[in-house]
mmCIF file of C-alpha atoms in Angstrom:
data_model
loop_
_atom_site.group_PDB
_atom_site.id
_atom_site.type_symbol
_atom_site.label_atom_id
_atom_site.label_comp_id
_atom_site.label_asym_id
_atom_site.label_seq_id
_atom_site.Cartn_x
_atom_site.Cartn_y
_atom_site.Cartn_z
ATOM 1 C CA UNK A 159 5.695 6.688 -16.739
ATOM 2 C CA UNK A 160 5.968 5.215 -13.075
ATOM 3 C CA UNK A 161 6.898 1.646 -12.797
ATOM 4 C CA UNK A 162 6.384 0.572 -9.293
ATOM 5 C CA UNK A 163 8.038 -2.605 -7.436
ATOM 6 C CA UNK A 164 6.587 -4.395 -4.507
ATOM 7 C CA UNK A 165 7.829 -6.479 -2.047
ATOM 8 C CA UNK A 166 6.850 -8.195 1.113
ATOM 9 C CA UNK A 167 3.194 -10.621 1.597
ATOM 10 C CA UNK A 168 3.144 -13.670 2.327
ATOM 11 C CA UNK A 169 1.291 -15.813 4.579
ATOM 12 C CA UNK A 170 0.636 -15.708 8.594
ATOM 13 C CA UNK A 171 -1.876 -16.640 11.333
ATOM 14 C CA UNK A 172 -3.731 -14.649 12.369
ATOM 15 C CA UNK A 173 -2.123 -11.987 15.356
ATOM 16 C CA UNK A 174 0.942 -11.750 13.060
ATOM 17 C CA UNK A 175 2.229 -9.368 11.461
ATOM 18 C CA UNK A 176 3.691 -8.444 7.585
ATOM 19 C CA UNK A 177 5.053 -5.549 6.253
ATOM 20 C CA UNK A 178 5.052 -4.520 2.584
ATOM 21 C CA UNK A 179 7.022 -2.250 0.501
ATOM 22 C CA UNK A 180 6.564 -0.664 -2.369
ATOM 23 C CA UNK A 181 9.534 1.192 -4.442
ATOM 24 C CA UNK A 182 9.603 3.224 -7.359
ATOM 25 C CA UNK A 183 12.000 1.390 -10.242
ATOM 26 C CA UNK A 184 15.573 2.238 -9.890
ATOM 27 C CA UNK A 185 15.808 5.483 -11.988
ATOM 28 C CA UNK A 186 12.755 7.353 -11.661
ATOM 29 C CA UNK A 187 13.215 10.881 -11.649
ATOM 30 C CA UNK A 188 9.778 11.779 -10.997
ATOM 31 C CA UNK A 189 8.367 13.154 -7.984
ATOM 32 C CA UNK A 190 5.760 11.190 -5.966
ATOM 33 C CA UNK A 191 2.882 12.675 -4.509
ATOM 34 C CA UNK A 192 -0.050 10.871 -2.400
ATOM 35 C CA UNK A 193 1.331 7.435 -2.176
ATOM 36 C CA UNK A 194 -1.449 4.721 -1.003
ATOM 37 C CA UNK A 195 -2.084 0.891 -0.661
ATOM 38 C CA UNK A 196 -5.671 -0.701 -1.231
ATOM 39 C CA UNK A 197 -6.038 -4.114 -1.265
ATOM 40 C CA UNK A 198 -8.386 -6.633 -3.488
ATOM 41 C CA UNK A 199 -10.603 -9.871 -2.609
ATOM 42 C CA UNK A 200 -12.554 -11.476 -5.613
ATOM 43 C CA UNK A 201 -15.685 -10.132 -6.499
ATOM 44 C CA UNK A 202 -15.555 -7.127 -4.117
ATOM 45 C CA UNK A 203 -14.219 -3.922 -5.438
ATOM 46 C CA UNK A 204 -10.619 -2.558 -4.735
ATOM 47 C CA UNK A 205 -10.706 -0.861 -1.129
ATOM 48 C CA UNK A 206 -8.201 2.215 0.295
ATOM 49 C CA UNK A 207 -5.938 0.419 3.039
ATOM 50 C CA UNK A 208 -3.748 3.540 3.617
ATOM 51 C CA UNK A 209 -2.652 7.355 2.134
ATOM 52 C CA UNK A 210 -0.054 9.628 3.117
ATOM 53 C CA UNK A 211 0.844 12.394 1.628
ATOM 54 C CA UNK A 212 4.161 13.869 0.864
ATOM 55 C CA UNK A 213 4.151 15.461 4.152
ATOM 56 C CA UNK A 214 3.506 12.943 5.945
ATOM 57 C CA UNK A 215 0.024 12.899 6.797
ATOM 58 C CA UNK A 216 -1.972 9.952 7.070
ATOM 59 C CA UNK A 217 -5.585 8.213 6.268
ATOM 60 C CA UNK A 218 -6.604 5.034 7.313
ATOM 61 C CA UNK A 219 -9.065 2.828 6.675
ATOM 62 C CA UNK A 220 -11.648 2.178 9.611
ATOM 63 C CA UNK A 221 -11.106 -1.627 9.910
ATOM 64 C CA UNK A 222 -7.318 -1.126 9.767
ATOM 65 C CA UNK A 223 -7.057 1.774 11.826
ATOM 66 C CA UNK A 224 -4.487 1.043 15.062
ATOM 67 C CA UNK A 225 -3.412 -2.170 13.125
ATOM 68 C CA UNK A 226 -1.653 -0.762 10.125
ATOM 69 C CA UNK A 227 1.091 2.045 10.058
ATOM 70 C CA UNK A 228 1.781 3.738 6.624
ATOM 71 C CA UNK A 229 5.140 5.577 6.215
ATOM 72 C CA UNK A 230 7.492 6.832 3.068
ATOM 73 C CA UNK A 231 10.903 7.563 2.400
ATOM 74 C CA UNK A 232 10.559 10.663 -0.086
ATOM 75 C CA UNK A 233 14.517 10.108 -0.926
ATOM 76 C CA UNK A 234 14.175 6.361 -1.383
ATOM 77 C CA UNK A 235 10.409 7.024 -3.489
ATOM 78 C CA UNK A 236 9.112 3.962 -0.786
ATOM 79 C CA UNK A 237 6.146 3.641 0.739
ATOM 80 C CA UNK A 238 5.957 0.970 3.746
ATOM 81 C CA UNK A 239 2.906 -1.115 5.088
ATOM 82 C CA UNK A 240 3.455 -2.306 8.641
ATOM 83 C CA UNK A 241 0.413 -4.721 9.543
ATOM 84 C CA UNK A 242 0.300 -5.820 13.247
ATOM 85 C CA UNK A 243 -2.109 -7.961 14.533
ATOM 86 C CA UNK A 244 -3.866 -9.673 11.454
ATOM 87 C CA UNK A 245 -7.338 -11.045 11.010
ATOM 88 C CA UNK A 246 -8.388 -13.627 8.238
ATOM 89 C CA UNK A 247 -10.713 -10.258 6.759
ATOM 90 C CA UNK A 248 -7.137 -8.630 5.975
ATOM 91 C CA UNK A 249 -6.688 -11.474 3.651
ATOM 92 C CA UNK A 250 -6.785 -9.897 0.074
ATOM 93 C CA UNK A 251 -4.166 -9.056 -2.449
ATOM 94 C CA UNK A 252 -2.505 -5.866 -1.965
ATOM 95 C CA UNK A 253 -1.378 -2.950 -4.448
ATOM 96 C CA UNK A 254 0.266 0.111 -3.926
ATOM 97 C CA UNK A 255 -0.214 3.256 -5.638
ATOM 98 C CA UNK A 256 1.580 6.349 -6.453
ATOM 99 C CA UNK A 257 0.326 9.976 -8.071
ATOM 100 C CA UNK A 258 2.353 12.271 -9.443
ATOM 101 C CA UNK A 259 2.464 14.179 -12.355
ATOM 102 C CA UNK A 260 0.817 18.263 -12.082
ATOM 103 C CA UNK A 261 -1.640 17.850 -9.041
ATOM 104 C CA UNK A 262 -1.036 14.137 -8.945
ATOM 105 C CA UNK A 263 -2.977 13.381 -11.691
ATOM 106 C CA UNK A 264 -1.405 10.495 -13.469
ATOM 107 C CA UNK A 265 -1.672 7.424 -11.225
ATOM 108 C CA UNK A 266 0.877 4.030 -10.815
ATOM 109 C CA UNK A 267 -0.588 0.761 -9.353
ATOM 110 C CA UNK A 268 2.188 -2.077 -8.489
ATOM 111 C CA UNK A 269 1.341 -5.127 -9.399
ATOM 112 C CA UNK A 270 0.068 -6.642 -6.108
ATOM 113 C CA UNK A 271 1.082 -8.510 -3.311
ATOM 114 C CA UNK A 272 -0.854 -11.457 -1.809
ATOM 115 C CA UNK A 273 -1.855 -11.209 1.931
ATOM 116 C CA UNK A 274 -3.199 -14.527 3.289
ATOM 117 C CA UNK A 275 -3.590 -14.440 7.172
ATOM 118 C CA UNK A 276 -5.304 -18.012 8.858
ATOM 119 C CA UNK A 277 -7.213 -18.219 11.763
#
């Protein structure tokens, strides 16, 4: 079992910027694979924000894409959210998520952070 532990959110104009952080709990031997955030606005479905991969590569979301930066510390088990220039659509409530387990099947969410950006 992966317990993950966020940090970071908040609240900003818009053209600001936030950075999250997500952390497995202190302890965990396990080994991370794909590590991601998506983010959630009521009565839409959960979205994909950002993936990278152990190695380091990236995906990005097409309406976050030269915005957001998405970056991990294997050592640490961390994955980092950098979001630059923020628009009121980026407001949602953001989770991270982390697969491990044999082929990264077993899946951790953390238990969101809220993202409120005003225009």
């Amino acid at each position: 079992q992966v317990q993950l532990v966020e940090s970071g959110g908040g609240s900003v104009q818009a053209g600001g910027s936030l950075r999250l952080s997500c952390a497995a709990a202190p302890g965990t031997m396990i080994s991370l694979k794909d590590m991601s955030w998506h983010r959630e606005v009521p009565g839409k479905e959960r979205e994909l924000v950002a993936l990278i991969t152990t190695s380091g590569t990236t995906t990005y979301a097409d309406s976050v894409k030269g915005r957001f930066t998405i970056s991990r510390d294997n050592a640490k088990k961390m994955v980092t959210l950098q979001m630059n220039s923020l628009e009121s659509g980026d407001t949602a409530r953001y989770y991270c998520n982390a697969r491990y387990g044999a082929g990264g099947i077993l899946s951790a969410w953390g238990p969101g952070s809220q993202v409120t950006v005003s225009s």
